[in-house]
Amino acid sequence: MQEIFIHTEYIKLDSLLKLTGLVDTGGQAKAAIQDGLVKVNGETCTQRGKKLRPKDTVELNAQTFTITQSQ
């Protein structure tokens, strides 16, 4: 599990996928989310604009990321 630090209150799911390098483009993020390949907190998520906050976890392609608020 890897940590992703954010400086804001939340980050949208599609933006997180690009930030982590799990996808290269917004189109790839949209496709992965719509195809049900992304899990948020252990459950499949199909909401591209889902707001993720500290302590949320995201999983795609057997990689898991936890969101952490940077100080």
Coordinates of C-alpha atoms in Angstrom, one line a residue, residues 13-59:
L13 CA -11.2 9.8 -8.2
D14 CA -10.2 10.4 -11.9
S15 CA -7.6 12.9 -10.8
L16 CA -6.1 10.5 -8.3
L17 CA -5.7 7.8 -10.9
K18 CA -3.7 10.2 -13.1
L19 CA -1.7 11.5 -10.1
T20 CA -0.7 8.0 -9.1
G21 CA 0.3 7.0 -12.6
L22 CA -2.2 4.2 -12.7
V23 CA -3.6 5.7 -15.9
D24 CA -2.0 8.2 -18.4
T25 CA -5.1 10.2 -19.4
G26 CA -8.5 11.3 -18.3
G27 CA -10.0 9.0 -20.9
Q28 CA -8.2 6.0 -19.5
A29 CA -9.4 7.0 -16.0
K30 CA -13.0 7.3 -17.2
A31 CA -12.9 3.9 -18.9
A32 CA -11.4 2.1 -15.9
I33 CA -13.9 3.6 -13.6
Q34 CA -16.9 3.0 -15.9
D35 CA -15.8 -0.6 -16.5
G36 CA -15.9 -1.3 -12.7
L37 CA -12.1 -1.9 -12.3
V38 CA -11.6 0.6 -9.5
K39 CA -12.4 0.0 -5.9
V40 CA -12.8 2.7 -3.3
N41 CA -12.6 1.6 0.3
G42 CA -13.0 -2.0 -0.8
E43 CA -16.1 -1.5 -3.0
T44 CA -16.4 -1.0 -6.7
C45 CA -16.9 2.6 -7.6
T46 CA -18.3 3.9 -10.9
Q47 CA -18.4 7.6 -10.0
R48 CA -15.6 9.4 -11.9
G49 CA -16.0 12.6 -9.8
K50 CA -16.1 10.7 -6.4
K51 CA -14.5 12.9 -3.8
L52 CA -11.8 11.1 -1.9
R53 CA -10.7 12.3 1.5
P54 CA -7.8 11.4 3.8
K55 CA -8.0 7.7 5.0
D56 CA -9.8 6.6 1.8
T57 CA -8.2 3.8 -0.2
V58 CA -8.2 3.3 -3.9
E59 CA -7.4 0.0 -5.7

